[in-house]
Short mmCIF file of C-alpha atoms in Angstrom, two decimals:
data_model
loop_
_atom_site.label_atom_id
_atom_site.label_comp_id
_atom_site.label_asym_id
_atom_site.label_seq_id
_atom_site.Cartn_x
_atom_site.Cartn_y
_atom_site.Cartn_z
CA MET A 15 -0.01 -0.17 0.04
CA ARG A 16 2.97 2.60 0.95
CA TYR A 17 4.61 2.00 -2.45
CA PHE A 18 1.43 2.15 -4.31
CA LYS A 19 0.60 5.55 -2.90
CA VAL A 20 4.13 6.68 -3.73
CA THR A 21 3.56 5.64 -7.15
CA LEU A 22 0.63 7.65 -7.72
CA ILE A 23 2.12 10.55 -6.14
CA ILE A 24 5.19 10.30 -8.39
CA GLY A 25 2.85 9.46 -11.32
CA PHE A 26 0.66 12.43 -10.61
CA PHE A 27 3.34 15.07 -10.47
CA VAL A 28 5.34 13.54 -13.38
CA ALA A 29 2.17 13.69 -15.43
CA LEU A 30 1.48 17.39 -14.36
CA LEU A 31 5.03 18.30 -15.33
CA VAL A 32 4.80 16.64 -18.70
CA SER A 33 1.39 18.29 -19.27
CA LEU A 34 2.57 21.91 -18.58
CA LEU A 35 5.77 21.05 -21.07
CA TYR A 36 3.15 19.50 -23.74
CA GLU A 37 0.83 22.43 -23.45
CA GLY A 38 3.52 25.13 -23.37
CA GLY A 39 4.56 24.03 -26.61
CA LEU A 40 8.31 22.91 -25.35
CA PHE A 41 8.07 19.67 -27.44
CA GLN A 42 6.88 21.33 -30.53
CA PRO A 43 10.61 22.17 -32.01
CA SER A 44 11.54 18.69 -31.45
CA ASP A 45 8.42 17.28 -33.14
CA SER A 46 8.94 19.51 -36.33
CA THR A 47 12.37 18.12 -36.69
CA LEU A 48 11.28 14.39 -36.01
CA ALA A 49 8.51 15.05 -38.73
CA THR A 50 11.19 16.47 -41.13
CA LEU A 51 13.40 13.39 -40.58
CA THR A 52 10.46 10.82 -41.14
CA LEU A 53 8.94 12.79 -44.20
CA GLN A 54 5.55 13.26 -42.37
CA ASN A 55 3.18 16.09 -41.91
CA TYR A 56 3.10 17.64 -38.39
CA ALA A 57 0.16 19.35 -36.72
CA PRO A 58 0.93 20.40 -33.12
CA ALA A 59 -2.55 19.54 -31.66
CA TRP A 60 -4.28 16.82 -33.29
CA HIS A 61 -2.52 13.93 -31.34
CA ARG A 62 -3.41 15.14 -27.92
CA ALA A 63 -5.63 12.32 -27.59
CA ILE A 64 -2.91 9.97 -28.03
CA GLN A 65 -0.32 11.58 -25.84
CA TYR A 66 -2.12 11.95 -22.58
CA PRO A 67 -2.94 8.50 -22.09
CA LEU A 68 0.33 7.42 -22.91
CA PHE A 69 2.73 9.53 -20.81
CA VAL A 70 0.44 9.18 -17.64
CA PHE A 71 0.63 5.38 -18.12
CA PHE A 72 4.35 5.33 -18.60
CA GLY A 73 4.68 8.15 -15.69
CA ALA A 74 2.81 5.72 -13.07
CA ALA A 75 4.03 2.32 -14.73
CA ILE A 76 7.95 3.18 -14.71
CA ALA A 77 7.59 4.69 -11.10
CA TRP A 78 5.96 1.49 -10.00
CA THR A 79 8.28 -0.81 -11.35
CA THR A 80 11.23 1.03 -10.28
CA ILE A 81 10.20 1.30 -6.57
CA ASP A 82 8.84 -2.18 -6.52
CA ILE A 83 11.70 -4.30 -8.23
CA PRO A 84 14.59 -4.74 -5.82
CA ARG A 85 17.32 -4.96 -7.91
CA ASN A 86 18.68 -1.97 -9.95
CA SER A 87 19.81 -3.82 -12.82
CA LEU A 88 16.40 -4.99 -13.34
CA LYS A 89 14.81 -1.60 -12.88
CA ALA A 90 17.04 -0.10 -15.69
CA VAL A 91 16.07 -3.08 -17.93
CA VAL A 92 12.37 -2.19 -17.56
CA ALA A 93 12.70 1.36 -18.12
CA ALA A 94 15.11 0.92 -20.93
CA GLY A 95 12.34 -1.27 -22.52
CA ALA A 96 9.66 1.20 -22.21
CA LEU A 97 12.27 3.90 -23.79
CA LEU A 98 12.72 1.43 -26.83
CA GLN A 99 9.03 0.47 -27.21
CA VAL A 100 7.97 4.21 -27.18
CA VAL A 101 10.69 5.05 -29.96
CA SER A 102 9.60 2.06 -31.73
CA MET A 103 5.98 3.43 -32.07
CA VAL A 104 7.15 6.29 -34.19
CA TRP A 105 8.27 3.98 -37.00
CA VAL A 106 5.29 1.56 -36.64
CA LEU A 107 2.87 4.50 -36.59
CA ARG A 108 4.64 6.07 -39.59
CA LEU A 109 3.86 2.68 -41.69
CA LEU A 110 0.18 3.70 -41.02
CA GLY A 111 0.60 7.17 -42.02
CA VAL A 112 0.36 8.44 -38.67
CA PHE A 113 2.95 10.82 -37.11
CA PHE A 114 3.59 9.95 -33.21
CA SER A 115 5.67 12.32 -31.12
CA PRO A 116 7.67 10.06 -28.44
CA PHE A 117 9.16 13.06 -26.52
CA PRO A 118 6.37 13.57 -23.78
CA SER A 119 6.53 9.85 -22.99
CA LEU A 120 10.16 9.87 -23.15
CA VAL A 121 10.28 12.42 -20.53
CA ALA A 122 7.75 10.78 -18.34
CA ILE A 123 9.56 7.59 -18.34
CA VAL A 124 12.96 9.48 -17.47
CA LEU A 125 11.39 11.61 -14.78
CA SER A 126 9.59 8.81 -13.22
CA PHE A 127 12.70 6.30 -13.33
CA ALA A 128 14.75 9.14 -11.49
CA ALA A 129 11.93 9.84 -9.03
CA GLY A 130 11.67 5.99 -8.31
CA ILE A 131 15.56 5.50 -8.00
CA ILE A 132 15.72 8.49 -5.66
CA TYR A 133 13.02 6.93 -3.52
CA SER A 134 14.05 3.25 -3.54
CA ARG A 135 17.77 4.58 -2.15
CA SER A 136 15.90 6.19 0.96
CA GLU A 137 15.45 4.02 4.04
CA VAL A 138 11.72 3.64 3.41
CA GLY A 139 12.06 3.02 -0.41
CA SER A 140 14.53 0.25 0.48
CA ARG A 141 12.47 -1.49 3.00
CA LYS A 142 11.13 -4.12 0.45
CA ARG A 143 15.02 -4.87 -1.12
CA VAL A 144 16.14 -5.17 2.62
CA MET A 145 13.46 -7.45 3.82
CA ARG A 146 13.67 -9.84 0.86
CA GLN A 147 17.45 -10.03 1.36
CA ILE A 148 16.81 -10.80 5.36
CA LEU A 149 13.51 -12.42 5.48
CA GLY A 150 13.51 -14.12 2.11
CA ASP A 151 10.48 -16.66 2.03
CA ARG A 152 10.76 -17.41 5.93
CA VAL A 153 7.49 -15.40 6.53
CA SER A 154 4.24 -15.82 5.15
CA THR A 155 2.91 -13.06 2.11
CA LYS A 156 0.58 -11.56 4.33
CA THR A 157 3.31 -11.20 7.30
CA PHE A 158 5.69 -9.87 4.76
CA TYR A 159 3.30 -6.88 3.55
CA ALA A 160 2.44 -6.04 7.16
CA LEU A 161 6.02 -5.50 7.81
CA LEU A 162 6.48 -3.46 4.42
CA ASN A 163 3.51 -1.39 5.18
CA SER A 164 4.08 -0.81 8.88
CA SER A 165 4.73 2.64 10.09
CA GLU A 166 7.49 1.52 12.60
CA PRO A 167 11.04 1.17 11.20
CA LEU A 168 13.07 -1.97 10.83
CA ASN A 169 15.44 -2.35 13.76
CA LEU A 170 17.78 -4.93 12.49
CA GLU A 171 20.69 -3.72 14.69
CA GLY A 172 19.10 -5.83 17.63
CA GLU A 173 16.57 -5.06 20.32
CA ARG A 174 15.11 -6.97 23.16
CA ARG A 175 11.75 -8.17 22.66
CA ASP A 176 9.24 -10.80 24.53
CA ILE A 177 8.64 -13.33 21.87
CA SER A 178 7.78 -17.03 21.71
CA ILE A 179 9.87 -19.91 20.17
CA LEU A 180 8.51 -23.38 18.84
CA VAL A 181 10.95 -26.03 18.22
CA CYS A 182 9.89 -29.38 16.51
CA GLU A 183 12.28 -32.16 16.05
CA ILE A 184 12.43 -35.75 14.71
CA PHE A 185 13.91 -38.09 17.26
CA ASN A 186 14.06 -41.38 15.34
CA HIS A 187 16.57 -40.37 12.55
CA ASP A 188 18.66 -43.64 13.37
CA ASP A 189 16.04 -45.91 13.07
CA LEU A 190 14.59 -44.48 9.88
CA GLU A 191 18.12 -44.07 8.28
CA ALA A 192 18.52 -47.98 8.90
CA SER A 193 15.08 -48.95 7.67
CA LEU A 194 14.91 -46.82 4.38
CA THR A 195 16.99 -46.21 1.12
CA ALA A 196 18.68 -42.92 1.25
CA PRO A 197 16.40 -41.32 -1.46
CA ASP A 198 13.44 -42.70 0.75
CA TYR A 199 14.90 -41.36 4.06
CA VAL A 200 15.43 -38.01 2.43
CA ALA A 201 11.72 -37.81 1.07
CA LEU A 202 10.24 -38.89 4.40
CA THR A 203 12.04 -36.41 6.27
CA ASN A 204 11.62 -33.90 3.80
CA SER A 205 7.74 -34.23 3.82
CA PHE A 206 8.32 -33.45 7.82
CA ARG A 207 10.20 -30.25 7.13
CA ARG A 208 8.19 -28.96 4.36
CA ASN A 209 4.81 -29.50 5.98
CA ALA A 210 5.67 -28.43 9.38
CA ALA A 211 7.54 -25.16 7.96
CA ASP A 212 5.09 -24.18 5.57
CA PHE A 213 2.06 -24.89 8.00
CA LEU A 214 4.03 -22.58 10.84
CA VAL A 215 4.68 -19.91 8.62
CA ASP A 216 1.17 -19.64 7.21
CA ARG A 217 0.02 -19.32 10.88
CA GLY A 218 2.34 -16.23 11.43
CA GLY A 219 5.58 -17.53 12.32
CA TYR A 220 8.96 -16.68 11.22
CA LEU A 221 11.16 -19.93 10.07
CA ASP A 222 14.39 -19.24 11.91
CA GLU A 223 15.90 -22.57 11.20
CA CYS A 224 14.98 -25.69 9.29
CA ASP A 225 17.73 -28.30 9.07
CA GLY A 226 18.14 -32.23 8.82
CA GLU A 227 16.58 -32.87 12.18
CA SER A 228 14.66 -30.20 13.49
CA LEU A 229 12.84 -26.63 12.76
CA ARG A 230 12.70 -23.55 15.15
CA VAL A 231 9.78 -21.08 14.23
CA VAL A 232 9.59 -17.48 16.08
CA PHE A 233 6.28 -15.86 16.99
CA GLY A 234 6.21 -11.92 17.78
CA ALA A 235 8.94 -11.02 15.57
CA PRO A 236 10.13 -9.69 13.29
CA LEU A 237 6.18 -8.55 13.34
CA ALA A 238 5.33 -7.72 16.87
CA ASN A 239 2.46 -9.57 18.22
CA PRO A 240 1.38 -9.13 22.10
CA ASP A 241 -0.48 -12.69 21.59
CA HIS A 242 2.68 -14.49 20.59
CA ALA A 243 2.25 -17.16 23.39
CA ARG A 244 -0.99 -17.77 22.38
CA ILE A 245 -0.62 -18.01 18.90
CA ALA A 246 2.44 -20.22 19.52
CA CYS A 247 0.24 -22.58 21.64
CA GLU A 248 -2.36 -22.63 18.92
CA ALA A 249 0.05 -23.76 16.25
CA ALA A 250 1.57 -26.38 18.22
CA LEU A 251 -1.50 -28.08 18.73
CA ALA A 252 -2.76 -27.71 15.15
CA LEU A 253 1.03 -29.02 13.86
CA THR A 254 0.53 -32.32 15.87
CA GLU A 255 -2.88 -32.84 13.91
CA ARG A 256 -0.87 -31.98 10.73
CA LEU A 257 2.05 -33.98 11.31
CA ASP A 258 -0.24 -36.86 12.13
CA GLU A 259 -1.91 -36.70 8.78
CA VAL A 260 1.25 -36.53 7.20
CA ASN A 261 2.69 -39.40 9.26
CA ALA A 262 -0.18 -41.39 7.93
CA GLU A 263 0.80 -41.09 4.66
CA CYS A 264 4.10 -41.79 5.19
CA HIS A 265 3.34 -44.96 6.70
CA GLY A 266 1.36 -45.77 3.63
CA VAL A 267 3.87 -45.24 1.35
CA TRP A 268 7.03 -46.35 3.31
CA LYS A 269 5.64 -48.16 6.32
CA GLN A 270 7.48 -45.86 8.44
CA MET A 271 6.63 -42.91 10.49
CA PHE A 272 8.75 -40.15 12.10
CA ASP A 273 8.71 -39.35 15.95
CA PHE A 274 8.27 -35.84 16.40
CA ARG A 275 7.86 -33.66 19.63
CA ILE A 276 7.47 -29.85 20.42
CA GLY A 277 8.84 -27.56 22.77
CA VAL A 278 7.66 -24.04 23.04
CA ASN A 279 8.93 -21.11 25.32
CA SER A 280 8.33 -17.46 25.62
CA GLY A 281 10.65 -14.82 27.18
CA GLU A 282 12.81 -11.92 26.38
CA MET A 283 15.16 -12.43 23.59
CA VAL A 284 17.50 -10.41 21.31
CA ILE A 285 16.11 -10.14 17.74
CA ALA A 286 18.53 -8.79 15.02
CA ALA A 287 20.18 -9.28 11.47
CA TYR A 288 23.08 -11.79 12.34
CA GLY A 289 25.50 -12.90 9.84
CA SER A 290 27.85 -11.70 7.03
CA ASN A 291 27.01 -10.05 3.76
CA ARG A 292 27.22 -13.25 2.09
CA LEU A 293 24.98 -15.16 4.52
CA GLY A 294 23.10 -12.81 6.74
CA THR A 295 19.47 -13.68 8.06
CA PHE A 296 17.14 -12.33 10.67
CA SER A 297 17.12 -14.49 13.89
CA VAL A 298 17.08 -14.34 17.63
CA ALA A 299 19.21 -15.26 20.42
CA GLY A 300 19.19 -15.70 24.26
CA GLU A 301 18.75 -18.58 26.78
CA PRO A 302 14.99 -18.64 26.04
CA VAL A 303 15.90 -20.03 22.73
CA GLU A 304 17.93 -23.01 24.04
CA PHE A 305 15.65 -23.87 26.52
CA ALA A 306 12.82 -24.29 24.01
CA ARG A 307 14.90 -26.87 22.37
CA ARG A 308 15.52 -28.59 25.71
CA LEU A 309 11.97 -28.48 26.37
CA CYS A 310 11.30 -30.20 23.03
CA ARG A 311 14.03 -32.86 24.00
CA ALA A 312 12.59 -33.46 27.45
CA ASN A 313 9.30 -34.91 25.93
CA LEU A 314 11.27 -38.08 25.62
CA ILE A 315 11.65 -38.30 29.14
CA TYR A 316 7.92 -37.88 29.91
CA GLY A 317 6.44 -39.43 26.79
CA SER A 318 4.66 -36.39 26.19
CA ARG A 319 4.65 -34.37 22.63
CA ILE A 320 4.17 -30.75 23.57
CA LEU A 321 6.29 -29.16 26.56
CA LEU A 322 5.52 -25.45 27.54
CA GLY A 323 7.70 -23.19 29.63
CA THR A 324 6.66 -21.27 32.77
CA ASN A 325 6.26 -17.79 30.72
CA THR A 326 4.74 -19.32 28.07
CA PHE A 327 1.90 -20.98 30.46
CA GLN A 328 1.52 -17.78 32.39
CA THR A 329 0.97 -15.54 29.16
CA ALA A 330 -1.48 -17.86 27.37
CA GLU A 331 -3.18 -19.43 30.60
CA THR A 332 -6.80 -18.50 29.69
CA ASN A 333 -6.59 -19.77 26.25
CA ILE A 334 -5.19 -23.02 26.91
CA GLU A 335 -5.44 -26.52 28.79
CA VAL A 336 -2.38 -27.77 30.49
CA ARG A 337 -1.28 -30.33 33.10
CA PRO A 338 1.87 -29.77 35.31
CA MET A 339 4.94 -32.01 34.41
CA GLU A 340 7.70 -31.26 36.58
CA LEU A 341 9.71 -28.59 38.80
CA ILE A 342 13.00 -28.25 37.12
CA GLN A 343 16.15 -26.35 37.80
CA ARG A 344 16.62 -24.10 34.99
CA TYR A 345 19.21 -21.78 36.29
CA ASP A 346 22.37 -22.41 38.45
CA ASP A 347 21.14 -20.42 41.31
CA GLY A 348 19.00 -23.22 42.42
CA SER A 349 15.67 -21.90 41.90
CA ARG A 350 13.02 -24.31 40.10
CA GLU A 351 10.00 -23.69 37.89
CA GLU A 352 7.39 -25.50 36.59
CA ILE A 353 7.25 -26.92 32.93
CA TYR A 354 3.82 -27.89 31.64
CA GLU A 355 2.44 -30.42 28.94
CA LEU A 356 -0.02 -28.60 26.43
CA LEU A 357 -3.03 -30.65 26.23
CA ALA A 358 -5.53 -28.44 24.17
CA LEU A 359 -7.38 -25.41 23.71
CA HIS A 360 -9.40 -23.88 26.30
CA ASP A 361 -13.32 -25.43 26.37
CA VAL A 362 -12.09 -28.24 23.96
CA LEU A 363 -11.39 -31.18 26.25
CA SER A 364 -14.54 -33.51 27.16
CA PHE A 365 -15.68 -33.88 30.67
CA GLU A 366 -13.70 -37.05 30.86
CA ASP A 367 -10.62 -35.70 29.70
CA LEU A 368 -10.71 -32.57 32.28
CA GLU A 369 -11.65 -35.31 35.02
CA ARG A 370 -8.35 -37.12 34.10
CA ARG A 371 -6.53 -33.78 33.84
CA ASP A 372 -7.43 -33.20 37.47
CA LEU A 373 -6.68 -36.46 38.50
CA PHE A 374 -3.34 -36.03 37.08
CA TRP A 375 -2.79 -32.67 38.78
CA GLN A 376 -3.63 -33.94 42.36
CA GLY A 377 -1.37 -37.06 41.70
CA VAL A 378 1.60 -34.88 41.10
CA ILE A 379 0.92 -32.69 44.09
CA TYR A 380 0.70 -35.83 46.34
CA TYR A 381 3.88 -37.22 44.33
CA ARG A 382 5.79 -33.97 45.56
CA GLU A 383 4.63 -34.47 49.04
CA GLN A 384 5.90 -37.92 48.98
CA LEU A 385 2.63 -39.64 49.68
CA TRP A 386 3.28 -42.44 47.24
CA ASP A 387 0.35 -44.39 47.74
CA ASP A 388 -2.13 -41.52 47.27
CA ALA A 389 -0.27 -40.58 44.15
CA LEU A 390 -0.16 -43.68 42.67
CA GLY A 391 -3.67 -44.43 43.23
CA LEU A 392 -4.65 -41.17 41.64
CA PHE A 393 -2.38 -41.88 38.37
CA HIS A 394 -4.10 -45.17 37.99
CA SER A 395 -7.13 -43.57 37.80
CA ALA A 396 -5.70 -41.02 35.42
CA ARG A 397 -4.84 -43.67 32.93
CA SER A 398 -7.01 -43.41 29.69
CA SER A 399 -9.10 -46.01 28.34
CA SER A 400 -8.18 -45.10 24.88
CA GLY A 401 -4.54 -45.45 24.62
CA ALA A 402 -1.19 -45.05 26.37
CA ASP A 403 -0.77 -41.87 28.14
CA GLY A 404 3.07 -41.08 28.47
CA PRO A 405 3.20 -38.83 31.38
CA VAL A 406 0.89 -41.02 33.46
CA GLU A 407 3.14 -44.03 32.96
CA PHE A 408 6.23 -41.90 33.62
CA TYR A 409 4.88 -41.25 36.90
CA ILE A 410 3.79 -44.72 37.75
CA ARG A 411 7.04 -45.89 36.97
CA ARG A 412 8.93 -43.24 38.82
CA ILE A 413 6.94 -44.08 41.76
CA GLU A 414 7.55 -47.47 41.75
CA GLN A 415 11.45 -47.06 41.34
CA LEU A 416 11.37 -44.93 44.63
CA ARG A 417 9.84 -47.72 46.45
CA ALA A 418 12.29 -50.09 45.19
CA GLY A 419 14.96 -47.94 46.27
CA THR A 420 16.04 -46.57 43.04
CA PRO A 421 16.57 -42.95 43.10
CA ALA A 422 14.77 -40.76 40.73
CA LEU A 423 16.90 -38.95 38.33
CA ASP A 424 15.83 -35.10 38.17
CA TRP A 425 15.60 -33.54 34.86
CA SER A 426 18.19 -30.49 34.59
CA THR A 427 18.74 -28.58 31.49
CA SER A 428 22.57 -29.41 31.68
CA ARG A 429 21.75 -32.88 30.61
CA LEU A 430 19.78 -32.29 27.52
#
């Protein structure tokens, strides 16, 4: 929208200036000379109906292409092509016995191109080129143009902002690689990357990383959004459904499925354009980024699929249903904080599921109070009749280990 407005402004003033020159007769000497060279009759006023639409069109069109096209070489090619087209019209119309003056349109093209170049070199005018270079296709078209038309300046030098990180990772690479041929392994894992990346980007995320084993998506940057935690949780839940569908397709083709888990964490991180001129990109940095990855891997311990950090839960609490997983030591100062398993969006769970969630929650409380019998009874009651529940089985197994005298291993970030 911003570029469209600038195009209209440039096109209007160029058309106004060329109109004044045209009506003032400044092109008549050149027209007379051209008519003599082409052996044609020249009437100064009769071709006004042809000239006005042409130079108004070229004034706006060249302004638009010069502003919108990111590469200067392509801008010049388009402008040169327009100039050649106008000059060619002189000889084409001559064959039809019509005299055509190219000068108003040529002036309109040159003025619009010059104005477009000047604007595109300004901070606002170069915004699209910079965004293409830094962001590429890592954001959706909707997000890209929202950033492009935003009145907020692009801060690529670095700033601290509260955002949410979603990490999704495959954990059975060794099994897949051993069971499949190399092309099939690549095809199956690429189905994960492609579907997960496209799905999360379409939901407003920024694809920060997508490598051979995992992907990392940012919510709340580069386009600021105060609801980043809620959106990240909604995206995580929807992603599990989408990847389950992809897994079903993979099983039908290769008789194999990928084991994926998700970690979501929120907090203050540094967002900036990182890297060199050859390989620079927008990214995030900070301890919350690494903690999101560790949450993702911690799902393997508990048998869960989506784990949330404390900040994510507290920010999105009214919109989601969770159950507590464990108090962990995140920092070296000895303090502990809760991590949660994300179950569903608010008001989605059935009465039976809510009852099982509450039984699990009370069981965790009894477990922390070392009331093993009470906790074990609640965990058994929280078991699902529809299938295995990883976190429930984890706590039943841990209590049985404690009763047998085997010390429980506390989860700490240093071991993941």
